[in-house]
Amino acid sequence: MVQQPSRALPGAFKRIFSHTRSPKNGSEDSLIHTNMAQPSQQVAAAATLSGPAKLAAVAGLVEKLTQDLSSTSMLPQQRDSALEELKIYGRDLRNADPIFTKEGIETLTRHAFNSSSSTTSRNALRVLCNALLLKEETRQMFVDLGYEAKVCNKLKSDSRDDEFLVSRILFLTTYGTNTNLVELIDKHHLADTINKNLERHARHRTTSSSTTDPMGDMALAETLKLLFNITHYCKDRISSFTAAIPHIVTILCKGAFPTPKPLDPPTGSLVNALLNLDIGAKEIQDSLYPPNEPTVLASHLIDLLARSSTAYSNDELESSTTPLIGVLRTIHENAPTEAKNFIRENLLPTEADRAERLGHSSSLPSWLLKTSTNPITPQLREMISNLLFDMSDQDASKFVENVGYGFASGFLFNKGLPVPQNASEAFSNTRDGPNRPVNPITGQFLDAEREPEGPEMTEEEREREAERLFVLFERLRTNGVISAENPVQTAVQEGRFEELPDDYEDSD
């Protein structure tokens, strides 16, 4: 096996799958549990052991299972019971050392992939999954055993339990090991198997009358996480997964997953999986934008975004919603005219939004604008600004017209783009009906602006404000922030500025 440098988890992607990628040792949410209506006495007793007694029990079980491989010494029921008991012990690293040794990992691997019994195989897979999850060193131990062919072959099984367990093992080995992903794809047809499994899930979603399938949903989420990691770490083989895109879209649009929040797995995993794939590939455009309903995917994604905007706190938005905005941006980029216009109509400010300053209404476009300046979500706000700029045909003038210079200025400055002329001029942004001038800074209709409260400025106050703005403008121009002429200087040169005498008094 050709070795590759071990991979570490980059921070940006760690946040996307943080709940599964960096589980705390002993996390009950991440560990695999036993589905048993009546647990055996040994298994029930195992849950109460600790300290030296637990260590002795674990050592004894590992030794028995190891001996059983060289000379069959256990009945099937005994073997399965031993693995069930070992899994209970393996949920906690303390006093379970023999499981996490090279010998322990090899014993579990041989039972998992060499056994003729599907029950024994799955019991061993569960213990192995927990071991690889809890102790990173065991992942390289597993990879060194050279079971690539058998692992990929096991993934072809028409069993959601096998799909879940084997996908999780492969997913975990993408961190901290030198597993050769190119070889898994080219030699052992891993991409073909993943595509086939996703096709099976899509077919089930379109033909099954049952709306709930917990094991199927869990297997789907693990497959999608594995797909995401492979396409992130092995970009040279992304095209091998293009065939999965229509299946992911079908599941996303037709699946109804009863999750507490809109982007909980597997929905969020479906969105994340699309991030690295080639959405622009010609052969899958009809699945993204069906000729008879080109807006169906865009509509579903926008609905997810609308629900997510109220479902997540500021602390959750960065990891949950950033991938969704990224996928929407790619879908918009490759969309035909009808779908592109649909996205813009739903995400850019409308006339109703301009009844007040942009970003102050309760609409989805207003939420996007407010979040584009959220200091707690740096990746999300950058992604939103890029999406809004794309929907403005990447034209600075259109961008200012769409979102107002107040929201556009920071993005334009960071991108090194000059301030457009319309940043200081009122313009009409109505699609139909009479022209209604718009405040270029706030994006609000001028005729909807409230009159300022309080007394008007005196001439002295106006003069001081004009001087302050003049100095500020000159500083910006000197520092290269803007390139336009100072409007006060221009007014002086054109004779529109009058110097008042010191004894001037307002006639009013």
Short mmCIF file of C-alpha atoms in Angstrom, two decimals:
data_model
loop_
_atom_site.label_atom_id
_atom_site.label_comp_id
_atom_site.label_asym_id
_atom_site.label_seq_id
_atom_site.Cartn_x
_atom_site.Cartn_y
_atom_site.Cartn_z
CA MET A 1 0.00 0.00 0.00
CA VAL A 2 1.40 3.39 -1.03
CA GLN A 3 1.64 5.60 2.02
CA GLN A 4 0.41 9.16 2.14
CA PRO A 5 1.05 11.84 4.75
CA SER A 6 -1.42 11.64 7.61
CA ARG A 7 -4.23 14.17 7.49
CA ALA A 8 -5.28 16.53 10.23
CA LEU A 9 -8.65 18.22 10.47
CA PRO A 10 -8.59 21.89 9.33
CA GLY A 11 -10.40 24.28 11.62
CA ALA A 12 -12.87 25.56 9.03
CA PHE A 13 -14.13 22.09 8.19
CA LYS A 14 -13.97 20.94 11.77
CA ARG A 15 -16.79 23.35 12.54
CA ILE A 16 -19.01 21.90 9.82
CA PHE A 17 -19.08 18.44 11.37
CA SER A 18 -17.97 19.41 14.87
CA HIS A 19 -20.53 17.22 16.60
CA THR A 20 -19.16 14.06 14.99
CA ARG A 21 -15.58 14.90 14.09
CA SER A 22 -14.24 15.86 17.47
CA PRO A 23 -16.29 13.87 19.97
CA LYS A 24 -15.20 13.92 23.55
CA ASN A 25 -13.96 10.64 24.94
CA GLY A 26 -16.90 8.62 26.15
CA SER A 27 -19.50 10.77 24.39
CA GLU A 28 -22.72 8.80 24.54
CA ASP A 29 -24.03 10.58 21.44
CA SER A 30 -21.15 9.35 19.28
CA LEU A 31 -20.65 5.85 20.63
CA ILE A 32 -22.44 2.91 19.09
CA HIS A 33 -24.82 1.13 21.42
CA THR A 34 -26.39 -2.29 21.42
CA ASN A 35 -29.91 -2.87 20.16
CA MET A 36 -31.07 -5.65 22.47
CA ALA A 37 -34.52 -6.19 23.86
CA GLN A 38 -33.18 -8.50 26.61
CA PRO A 39 -29.47 -7.99 27.36
CA SER A 40 -27.63 -11.06 28.61
CA GLN A 41 -26.58 -11.31 32.25
CA GLN A 42 -22.93 -10.91 31.27
CA VAL A 43 -23.66 -7.74 29.29
CA ALA A 44 -25.76 -6.32 32.11
CA ALA A 45 -23.01 -7.09 34.61
CA ALA A 46 -20.36 -5.51 32.39
CA ALA A 47 -21.97 -2.12 32.79
CA THR A 48 -21.26 -2.21 36.55
CA LEU A 49 -17.59 -3.26 36.47
CA SER A 50 -14.76 -0.78 36.93
CA GLY A 51 -11.13 -0.62 38.02
CA PRO A 52 -8.97 -3.77 38.10
CA ALA A 53 -12.01 -6.02 37.78
CA LYS A 54 -12.95 -4.39 34.50
CA LEU A 55 -9.36 -4.55 33.21
CA ALA A 56 -9.18 -8.26 34.00
CA ALA A 57 -12.50 -8.91 32.30
CA VAL A 58 -11.44 -7.00 29.16
CA ALA A 59 -8.10 -8.82 28.98
CA GLY A 60 -9.84 -12.17 29.33
CA LEU A 61 -12.35 -11.41 26.56
CA VAL A 62 -9.69 -10.16 24.13
CA GLU A 63 -7.58 -13.26 24.80
CA LYS A 64 -10.55 -15.61 24.21
CA LEU A 65 -11.54 -13.85 20.98
CA THR A 66 -7.93 -13.92 19.77
CA GLN A 67 -7.57 -17.65 20.46
CA ASP A 68 -10.89 -18.29 18.77
CA LEU A 69 -9.42 -16.99 15.50
CA SER A 70 -6.62 -19.60 15.38
CA SER A 71 -8.66 -22.55 16.66
CA THR A 72 -12.40 -22.16 16.88
CA SER A 73 -13.06 -22.47 20.59
CA MET A 74 -16.31 -20.54 21.01
CA LEU A 75 -19.84 -21.27 19.97
CA PRO A 76 -21.49 -18.53 17.82
CA GLN A 77 -23.65 -17.42 20.72
CA GLN A 78 -20.64 -17.26 23.06
CA ARG A 79 -18.64 -15.28 20.51
CA ASP A 80 -21.43 -12.76 19.99
CA SER A 81 -22.01 -12.43 23.72
CA ALA A 82 -18.31 -11.78 24.27
CA LEU A 83 -18.29 -9.05 21.64
CA GLU A 84 -21.42 -7.49 23.13
CA GLU A 85 -19.80 -7.47 26.54
CA LEU A 86 -16.55 -6.06 25.13
CA LYS A 87 -18.48 -3.24 23.52
CA ILE A 88 -19.88 -2.19 26.90
CA TYR A 89 -16.36 -2.07 28.34
CA GLY A 90 -15.03 -0.24 25.28
CA ARG A 91 -17.29 2.77 25.72
CA ASP A 92 -14.85 4.11 28.32
CA LEU A 93 -11.08 4.13 27.82
CA ARG A 94 -10.42 3.64 31.50
CA ASN A 95 -9.28 0.11 32.34
CA ALA A 96 -10.05 -1.09 28.82
CA ASP A 97 -6.50 -0.95 27.45
CA PRO A 98 -6.39 -4.40 25.78
CA ILE A 99 -9.06 -3.29 23.30
CA PHE A 100 -6.91 -0.40 22.08
CA THR A 101 -3.68 -2.36 21.50
CA LYS A 102 -2.47 -3.62 18.11
CA GLU A 103 -3.51 -7.13 19.10
CA GLY A 104 -6.96 -5.95 20.20
CA ILE A 105 -7.56 -3.98 16.99
CA GLU A 106 -6.38 -6.90 14.83
CA THR A 107 -8.64 -9.34 16.67
CA LEU A 108 -11.67 -7.10 16.22
CA THR A 109 -10.82 -6.47 12.55
CA ARG A 110 -10.51 -10.17 11.74
CA HIS A 111 -13.83 -10.97 13.40
CA ALA A 112 -15.45 -7.99 11.64
CA PHE A 113 -14.29 -8.73 8.10
CA ASN A 114 -13.51 -12.47 8.06
CA SER A 115 -16.50 -13.91 9.91
CA SER A 116 -19.13 -15.76 7.90
CA SER A 117 -21.76 -14.65 10.43
CA SER A 118 -23.30 -11.24 9.76
CA THR A 119 -24.22 -10.96 13.45
CA THR A 120 -20.65 -11.60 14.62
CA SER A 121 -19.30 -9.27 11.97
CA ARG A 122 -21.55 -6.39 13.04
CA ASN A 123 -20.88 -6.93 16.72
CA ALA A 124 -17.15 -6.72 16.05
CA LEU A 125 -17.64 -3.68 13.79
CA ARG A 126 -19.41 -1.86 16.62
CA VAL A 127 -16.57 -2.44 19.05
CA LEU A 128 -14.07 -1.43 16.38
CA CYS A 129 -15.98 1.79 15.58
CA ASN A 130 -15.96 2.83 19.22
CA ALA A 131 -12.25 2.06 19.54
CA LEU A 132 -11.35 4.15 16.47
CA LEU A 133 -13.56 6.96 17.72
CA LEU A 134 -12.15 7.10 21.23
CA LYS A 135 -8.43 6.63 20.56
CA GLU A 136 -6.87 8.19 17.47
CA GLU A 137 -3.81 5.92 17.50
CA THR A 138 -5.99 2.88 16.77
CA ARG A 139 -6.91 4.29 13.35
CA GLN A 140 -3.40 3.87 11.99
CA MET A 141 -3.24 0.42 13.60
CA PHE A 142 -6.33 -0.52 11.61
CA VAL A 143 -4.99 0.96 8.35
CA ASP A 144 -1.70 -0.93 8.77
CA LEU A 145 -3.58 -4.25 8.73
CA GLY A 146 -4.19 -3.85 4.98
CA TYR A 147 -7.91 -4.64 4.93
CA GLU A 148 -8.76 -2.06 2.23
CA ALA A 149 -10.27 -4.57 -0.20
CA LYS A 150 -12.42 -6.27 2.43
CA VAL A 151 -13.59 -2.96 3.89
CA CYS A 152 -14.69 -1.63 0.49
CA ASN A 153 -16.32 -4.94 -0.36
CA LYS A 154 -18.22 -4.91 2.95
CA LEU A 155 -19.57 -1.47 2.10
CA LYS A 156 -21.36 -3.01 -0.90
CA SER A 157 -23.61 -5.00 1.44
CA ASP A 158 -27.32 -4.30 1.05
CA SER A 159 -27.62 -3.62 4.76
CA ARG A 160 -28.03 -0.24 6.37
CA ASP A 161 -26.25 -1.50 9.50
CA ASP A 162 -23.19 -2.48 7.46
CA GLU A 163 -23.31 0.78 5.53
CA PHE A 164 -23.44 2.78 8.74
CA LEU A 165 -20.63 0.89 10.49
CA VAL A 166 -18.21 0.58 7.57
CA SER A 167 -18.78 4.19 6.45
CA ARG A 168 -17.99 5.37 9.97
CA ILE A 169 -14.79 3.33 10.07
CA LEU A 170 -13.65 4.74 6.72
CA PHE A 171 -14.64 8.24 7.84
CA LEU A 172 -12.58 7.97 11.02
CA THR A 173 -9.54 6.72 9.10
CA THR A 174 -9.51 9.92 7.03
CA TYR A 175 -8.06 11.60 10.15
CA GLY A 176 -4.61 10.97 11.52
CA THR A 177 -3.69 8.12 9.16
CA ASN A 178 -1.91 7.61 5.85
CA THR A 179 -4.79 5.74 4.23
CA ASN A 180 -4.53 6.00 0.45
CA LEU A 181 -7.81 7.47 -0.76
CA VAL A 182 -6.76 7.40 -4.42
CA GLU A 183 -6.13 3.67 -4.17
CA LEU A 184 -9.47 3.12 -2.43
CA ILE A 185 -11.20 4.86 -5.33
CA ASP A 186 -9.19 3.55 -8.28
CA LYS A 187 -8.41 0.02 -7.15
CA HIS A 188 -11.22 -0.82 -4.75
CA HIS A 189 -14.02 1.22 -6.43
CA LEU A 190 -15.00 3.11 -3.28
CA ALA A 191 -16.58 5.99 -5.24
CA ASP A 192 -18.75 3.58 -7.26
CA THR A 193 -19.94 1.93 -4.05
CA ILE A 194 -20.78 5.23 -2.37
CA ASN A 195 -22.65 6.40 -5.48
CA LYS A 196 -24.57 3.12 -5.53
CA ASN A 197 -25.51 3.40 -1.87
CA LEU A 198 -26.78 6.95 -2.41
CA GLU A 199 -28.79 5.75 -5.40
CA ARG A 200 -30.38 3.13 -3.13
CA HIS A 201 -31.31 5.80 -0.58
CA ALA A 202 -32.80 8.00 -3.31
CA ARG A 203 -34.83 5.11 -4.70
CA HIS A 204 -36.11 4.30 -1.23
CA ARG A 205 -37.17 7.92 -0.73
CA THR A 206 -39.14 7.98 -3.97
CA THR A 207 -40.77 4.53 -3.72
CA SER A 208 -41.27 3.83 -0.01
CA SER A 209 -44.50 4.85 1.70
CA SER A 210 -42.75 4.92 5.08
CA THR A 211 -41.53 8.36 6.10
CA THR A 212 -39.43 7.23 9.09
CA ASP A 213 -36.39 4.97 8.82
CA PRO A 214 -33.99 5.80 11.66
CA MET A 215 -31.32 3.27 10.69
CA GLY A 216 -31.54 4.32 7.05
CA ASP A 217 -31.17 7.98 8.00
CA MET A 218 -28.15 7.22 10.20
CA ALA A 219 -26.50 5.20 7.43
CA LEU A 220 -27.19 7.98 4.94
CA ALA A 221 -25.60 10.59 7.22
CA GLU A 222 -22.44 8.48 7.66
CA THR A 223 -22.15 7.91 3.90
CA LEU A 224 -22.48 11.64 3.25
CA LYS A 225 -19.87 12.52 5.86
CA LEU A 226 -17.50 10.03 4.28
CA LEU A 227 -18.20 11.53 0.84
CA PHE A 228 -17.48 15.03 2.13
CA ASN A 229 -14.14 14.05 3.63
CA ILE A 230 -12.97 12.12 0.59
CA THR A 231 -13.80 14.97 -1.78
CA HIS A 232 -12.09 17.43 0.57
CA TYR A 233 -8.88 15.45 0.97
CA CYS A 234 -8.78 13.87 -2.49
CA LYS A 235 -9.68 16.67 -4.90
CA ASP A 236 -8.15 14.85 -7.87
CA ARG A 237 -10.99 12.31 -7.72
CA ILE A 238 -13.95 14.66 -7.23
CA SER A 239 -15.24 13.80 -10.71
CA SER A 240 -15.66 10.18 -9.55
CA PHE A 241 -18.55 11.35 -7.37
CA THR A 242 -20.40 13.50 -9.93
CA ALA A 243 -22.84 10.63 -10.43
CA ALA A 244 -23.90 11.03 -6.79
CA ILE A 245 -25.24 14.57 -7.30
CA PRO A 246 -28.64 13.59 -8.80
CA HIS A 247 -29.22 11.15 -5.93
CA ILE A 248 -28.30 13.74 -3.29
CA VAL A 249 -30.66 16.25 -4.92
CA THR A 250 -33.49 13.70 -5.03
CA ILE A 251 -33.08 12.84 -1.35
CA LEU A 252 -32.79 16.50 -0.40
CA CYS A 253 -35.94 17.53 -2.26
CA LYS A 254 -38.09 14.48 -1.56
CA GLY A 255 -36.91 13.52 1.90
CA ALA A 256 -38.90 14.54 4.94
CA PHE A 257 -36.65 14.08 7.94
CA PRO A 258 -38.22 14.60 11.39
CA THR A 259 -35.31 16.49 12.94
CA PRO A 260 -35.47 19.11 15.72
CA LYS A 261 -33.69 21.70 13.57
CA PRO A 262 -33.78 22.13 9.77
CA LEU A 263 -30.09 21.36 9.14
CA ASP A 264 -29.66 18.48 11.56
CA PRO A 265 -28.35 15.25 9.95
CA PRO A 266 -29.04 13.92 7.45
CA THR A 267 -30.36 17.16 5.87
CA GLY A 268 -27.27 19.17 6.80
CA SER A 269 -25.07 16.29 5.62
CA LEU A 270 -26.81 16.34 2.23
CA VAL A 271 -26.12 20.07 1.88
CA ASN A 272 -22.50 19.69 3.02
CA ALA A 273 -21.89 16.85 0.56
CA LEU A 274 -22.72 19.15 -2.35
CA LEU A 275 -20.07 21.69 -1.29
CA ASN A 276 -17.09 19.94 -2.86
CA LEU A 277 -18.81 18.37 -5.87
CA ASP A 278 -18.78 19.65 -9.45
CA ILE A 279 -22.17 21.35 -9.63
CA GLY A 280 -21.24 22.77 -13.04
CA ALA A 281 -20.81 19.37 -14.70
CA LYS A 282 -22.90 19.33 -17.88
CA GLU A 283 -24.20 15.79 -17.45
CA ILE A 284 -26.09 16.57 -14.22
CA GLN A 285 -27.65 19.97 -15.04
CA ASP A 286 -31.10 18.50 -15.70
CA SER A 287 -31.13 16.97 -12.22
CA LEU A 288 -30.26 20.33 -10.65
CA TYR A 289 -32.64 22.37 -12.84
CA PRO A 290 -35.31 20.02 -14.29
CA PRO A 291 -36.63 21.52 -17.56
CA ASN A 292 -40.23 21.27 -16.33
CA GLU A 293 -39.41 22.69 -12.87
CA PRO A 294 -36.01 24.45 -12.91
CA THR A 295 -36.50 26.15 -9.54
CA VAL A 296 -37.34 23.08 -7.43
CA LEU A 297 -33.87 22.69 -5.84
CA ALA A 298 -33.37 26.42 -5.37
CA SER A 299 -36.79 26.67 -3.75
CA HIS A 300 -35.97 23.86 -1.33
CA LEU A 301 -32.62 25.38 -0.37
CA ILE A 302 -34.18 28.82 0.17
CA ASP A 303 -36.87 27.24 2.35
CA LEU A 304 -34.14 25.57 4.42
CA LEU A 305 -32.38 28.93 4.75
CA ALA A 306 -35.58 30.69 5.84
CA ARG A 307 -36.20 28.09 8.55
CA SER A 308 -32.56 28.11 9.61
CA SER A 309 -32.57 31.89 10.02
CA THR A 310 -34.90 31.53 13.02
CA ALA A 311 -33.81 28.11 14.32
CA TYR A 312 -30.17 28.76 15.20
CA SER A 313 -28.46 31.07 17.65
CA ASN A 314 -25.51 33.25 16.70
CA ASP A 315 -23.12 30.64 18.08
CA GLU A 316 -24.65 27.93 15.88
CA LEU A 317 -25.00 29.86 12.62
CA GLU A 318 -21.36 29.65 11.53
CA SER A 319 -21.20 25.85 11.44
CA SER A 320 -24.79 25.12 10.46
CA THR A 321 -25.65 27.71 7.82
CA THR A 322 -22.37 28.61 6.07
CA PRO A 323 -22.38 25.43 3.91
CA LEU A 324 -25.99 26.12 2.86
CA ILE A 325 -25.08 29.63 1.66
CA GLY A 326 -22.07 28.15 -0.16
CA VAL A 327 -24.27 25.64 -1.99
CA LEU A 328 -26.83 28.33 -2.85
CA ARG A 329 -24.05 30.45 -4.31
CA THR A 330 -22.88 27.58 -6.55
CA ILE A 331 -26.45 26.72 -7.58
CA HIS A 332 -27.02 30.40 -8.51
CA GLU A 333 -23.75 30.55 -10.43
CA ASN A 334 -24.68 27.64 -12.69
CA ALA A 335 -28.42 28.26 -12.87
CA PRO A 336 -30.36 28.96 -16.07
CA THR A 337 -32.10 32.33 -16.30
CA GLU A 338 -35.40 31.27 -14.71
CA ALA A 339 -33.77 29.66 -11.68
CA LYS A 340 -31.29 32.52 -11.32
CA ASN A 341 -34.06 35.12 -11.33
CA PHE A 342 -36.02 33.05 -8.81
CA ILE A 343 -33.09 33.05 -6.38
CA ARG A 344 -32.58 36.80 -6.76
CA GLU A 345 -36.27 37.55 -6.27
CA ASN A 346 -36.24 35.65 -2.99
CA LEU A 347 -32.89 36.75 -1.57
CA LEU A 348 -32.39 40.35 -2.74
CA PRO A 349 -34.26 43.21 -1.00
CA THR A 350 -37.76 43.82 -2.33
CA GLU A 351 -39.79 47.02 -2.56
CA ALA A 352 -41.45 46.05 0.72
CA ASP A 353 -38.02 45.94 2.37
CA ARG A 354 -37.31 49.49 1.15
CA ALA A 355 -40.21 50.92 3.13
CA GLU A 356 -37.58 51.20 5.87
CA ARG A 357 -33.81 51.10 6.02
CA LEU A 358 -32.53 47.86 4.52
CA GLY A 359 -31.86 45.19 7.10
CA HIS A 360 -34.59 46.35 9.49
CA SER A 361 -37.56 44.28 8.33
CA SER A 362 -38.31 40.66 9.26
CA SER A 363 -37.82 39.29 5.71
CA LEU A 364 -35.20 36.75 4.63
CA PRO A 365 -33.28 39.35 2.55
CA SER A 366 -33.10 41.57 5.65
CA TRP A 367 -31.77 38.66 7.69
CA LEU A 368 -29.07 38.09 5.08
CA LEU A 369 -28.04 41.75 5.20
CA LYS A 370 -27.94 41.83 9.00
CA THR A 371 -25.95 38.59 9.14
CA SER A 372 -23.50 39.92 6.53
CA THR A 373 -22.21 42.27 9.23
CA ASN A 374 -22.41 39.85 12.17
CA PRO A 375 -19.02 39.95 13.96
CA ILE A 376 -19.61 36.51 15.52
CA THR A 377 -19.87 34.71 12.16
CA PRO A 378 -16.86 35.74 10.01
CA GLN A 379 -17.11 32.87 7.49
CA LEU A 380 -20.88 33.16 7.14
CA ARG A 381 -20.88 36.93 6.67
CA GLU A 382 -18.17 36.63 3.99
CA MET A 383 -20.14 33.92 2.19
CA ILE A 384 -23.34 35.98 2.30
CA SER A 385 -21.59 39.08 0.94
CA ASN A 386 -20.15 37.04 -1.91
CA LEU A 387 -23.59 35.63 -2.71
CA LEU A 388 -25.16 39.11 -2.73
CA PHE A 389 -22.34 40.37 -4.96
CA ASP A 390 -22.84 37.42 -7.34
CA MET A 391 -26.57 38.20 -7.51
CA SER A 392 -25.56 41.73 -8.53
CA ASP A 393 -23.65 40.30 -11.54
CA GLN A 394 -20.42 41.11 -9.64
CA ASP A 395 -20.99 44.77 -10.57
CA ALA A 396 -20.19 47.28 -7.82
CA SER A 397 -22.86 49.75 -9.00
CA LYS A 398 -25.60 47.08 -9.04
CA PHE A 399 -24.35 45.84 -5.70
CA VAL A 400 -24.82 49.29 -4.13
CA GLU A 401 -28.25 49.60 -5.73
CA ASN A 402 -29.30 46.18 -4.39
CA VAL A 403 -28.06 46.40 -0.80
CA GLY A 404 -27.23 50.08 -0.18
CA TYR A 405 -23.77 51.53 0.25
CA GLY A 406 -23.97 51.00 4.01
CA PHE A 407 -23.87 47.21 3.55
CA ALA A 408 -21.74 47.25 0.41
CA SER A 409 -18.89 49.52 1.54
CA GLY A 410 -17.00 47.04 3.73
CA PHE A 411 -17.12 44.29 1.12
CA LEU A 412 -15.97 46.61 -1.69
CA PHE A 413 -13.12 47.92 0.45
CA ASN A 414 -11.94 44.41 1.39
CA LYS A 415 -12.01 43.36 -2.26
CA GLY A 416 -10.12 46.47 -3.35
CA LEU A 417 -12.99 47.62 -5.57
CA PRO A 418 -13.47 51.38 -6.18
CA VAL A 419 -16.51 53.17 -4.81
CA PRO A 420 -19.05 53.45 -7.65
CA GLN A 421 -20.42 56.84 -8.64
CA ASN A 422 -23.94 55.91 -7.61
CA ALA A 423 -22.81 55.54 -3.97
CA SER A 424 -23.66 59.20 -3.40
CA GLU A 425 -26.58 59.66 -5.79
CA ALA A 426 -30.22 58.76 -5.29
CA PHE A 427 -31.52 56.27 -7.84
CA SER A 428 -34.71 54.42 -8.73
CA ASN A 429 -34.82 50.73 -7.85
CA THR A 430 -38.45 49.91 -8.60
CA ARG A 431 -39.13 47.15 -11.08
CA ASP A 432 -42.70 48.23 -11.84
CA GLY A 433 -44.80 51.30 -11.21
CA PRO A 434 -43.67 54.90 -10.82
CA ASN A 435 -40.05 55.78 -10.14
CA ARG A 436 -39.29 56.13 -6.44
CA PRO A 437 -35.85 57.53 -5.63
CA VAL A 438 -33.80 55.46 -3.19
CA ASN A 439 -31.36 56.64 -0.54
CA PRO A 440 -28.04 55.21 -1.81
CA ILE A 441 -26.67 54.70 1.71
CA THR A 442 -29.61 53.06 3.49
CA GLY A 443 -31.45 51.61 0.48
CA GLN A 444 -34.73 53.08 1.73
CA PHE A 445 -37.20 54.92 -0.51
CA LEU A 446 -36.66 58.63 0.01
CA ASP A 447 -40.38 59.28 0.28
CA ALA A 448 -40.57 56.71 3.10
CA GLU A 449 -37.86 58.33 5.21
CA ARG A 450 -38.96 60.01 8.40
CA GLU A 451 -38.29 63.67 8.89
CA PRO A 452 -35.47 64.19 11.41
CA GLU A 453 -36.67 64.92 14.89
CA GLY A 454 -35.32 67.85 16.90
CA PRO A 455 -34.33 71.39 15.91
CA GLU A 456 -32.59 72.12 12.63
CA MET A 457 -28.84 72.76 12.61
CA THR A 458 -27.68 76.34 12.90
CA GLU A 459 -25.41 77.83 10.25
CA GLU A 460 -22.43 77.45 12.59
CA GLU A 461 -23.23 73.77 13.11
CA ARG A 462 -23.64 73.23 9.37
CA GLU A 463 -20.30 74.93 8.71
CA ARG A 464 -18.52 72.79 11.30
CA GLU A 465 -20.09 69.64 9.87
CA ALA A 466 -19.05 70.63 6.34
CA GLU A 467 -15.46 71.22 7.52
CA ARG A 468 -15.42 67.87 9.34
CA LEU A 469 -16.67 66.03 6.26
CA PHE A 470 -14.15 67.87 4.08
CA VAL A 471 -11.24 66.77 6.29
CA LEU A 472 -12.55 63.20 6.52
CA PHE A 473 -12.98 62.98 2.76
CA GLU A 474 -9.45 64.28 2.17
CA ARG A 475 -8.02 61.69 4.55
CA LEU A 476 -9.82 58.86 2.75
CA ARG A 477 -8.61 60.15 -0.62
CA THR A 478 -5.02 60.59 0.57
CA ASN A 479 -4.94 57.05 1.98
CA GLY A 480 -6.25 55.62 -1.28
CA VAL A 481 -9.52 54.37 0.21
CA ILE A 482 -11.54 56.31 -2.38
CA SER A 483 -10.57 57.92 -5.66
CA ALA A 484 -13.47 60.33 -6.20
CA GLU A 485 -13.04 64.10 -6.00
CA ASN A 486 -13.94 65.82 -2.74
CA PRO A 487 -17.48 67.15 -3.35
CA VAL A 488 -16.81 70.24 -1.18
CA GLN A 489 -13.69 71.08 -3.21
CA THR A 490 -15.64 70.53 -6.42
CA ALA A 491 -18.37 72.89 -5.21
CA VAL A 492 -15.77 75.59 -4.47
CA GLN A 493 -14.19 75.21 -7.91
CA GLU A 494 -17.58 75.44 -9.62
CA GLY A 495 -18.55 78.57 -7.71
CA ARG A 496 -21.30 76.85 -5.75
CA PHE A 497 -19.65 77.47 -2.39
CA GLU A 498 -19.94 80.88 -0.75
CA GLU A 499 -17.66 82.06 2.04
CA LEU A 500 -19.81 83.89 4.60
CA PRO A 501 -18.53 86.91 6.57
CA ASP A 502 -17.84 86.53 10.26
CA ASP A 503 -20.71 88.87 11.15
CA TYR A 504 -23.21 86.92 9.03
CA GLU A 505 -26.49 86.25 10.81
CA ASP A 506 -29.24 83.90 9.72
CA SER A 507 -32.14 86.00 8.48
CA ASP A 508 -34.51 83.38 9.84
#
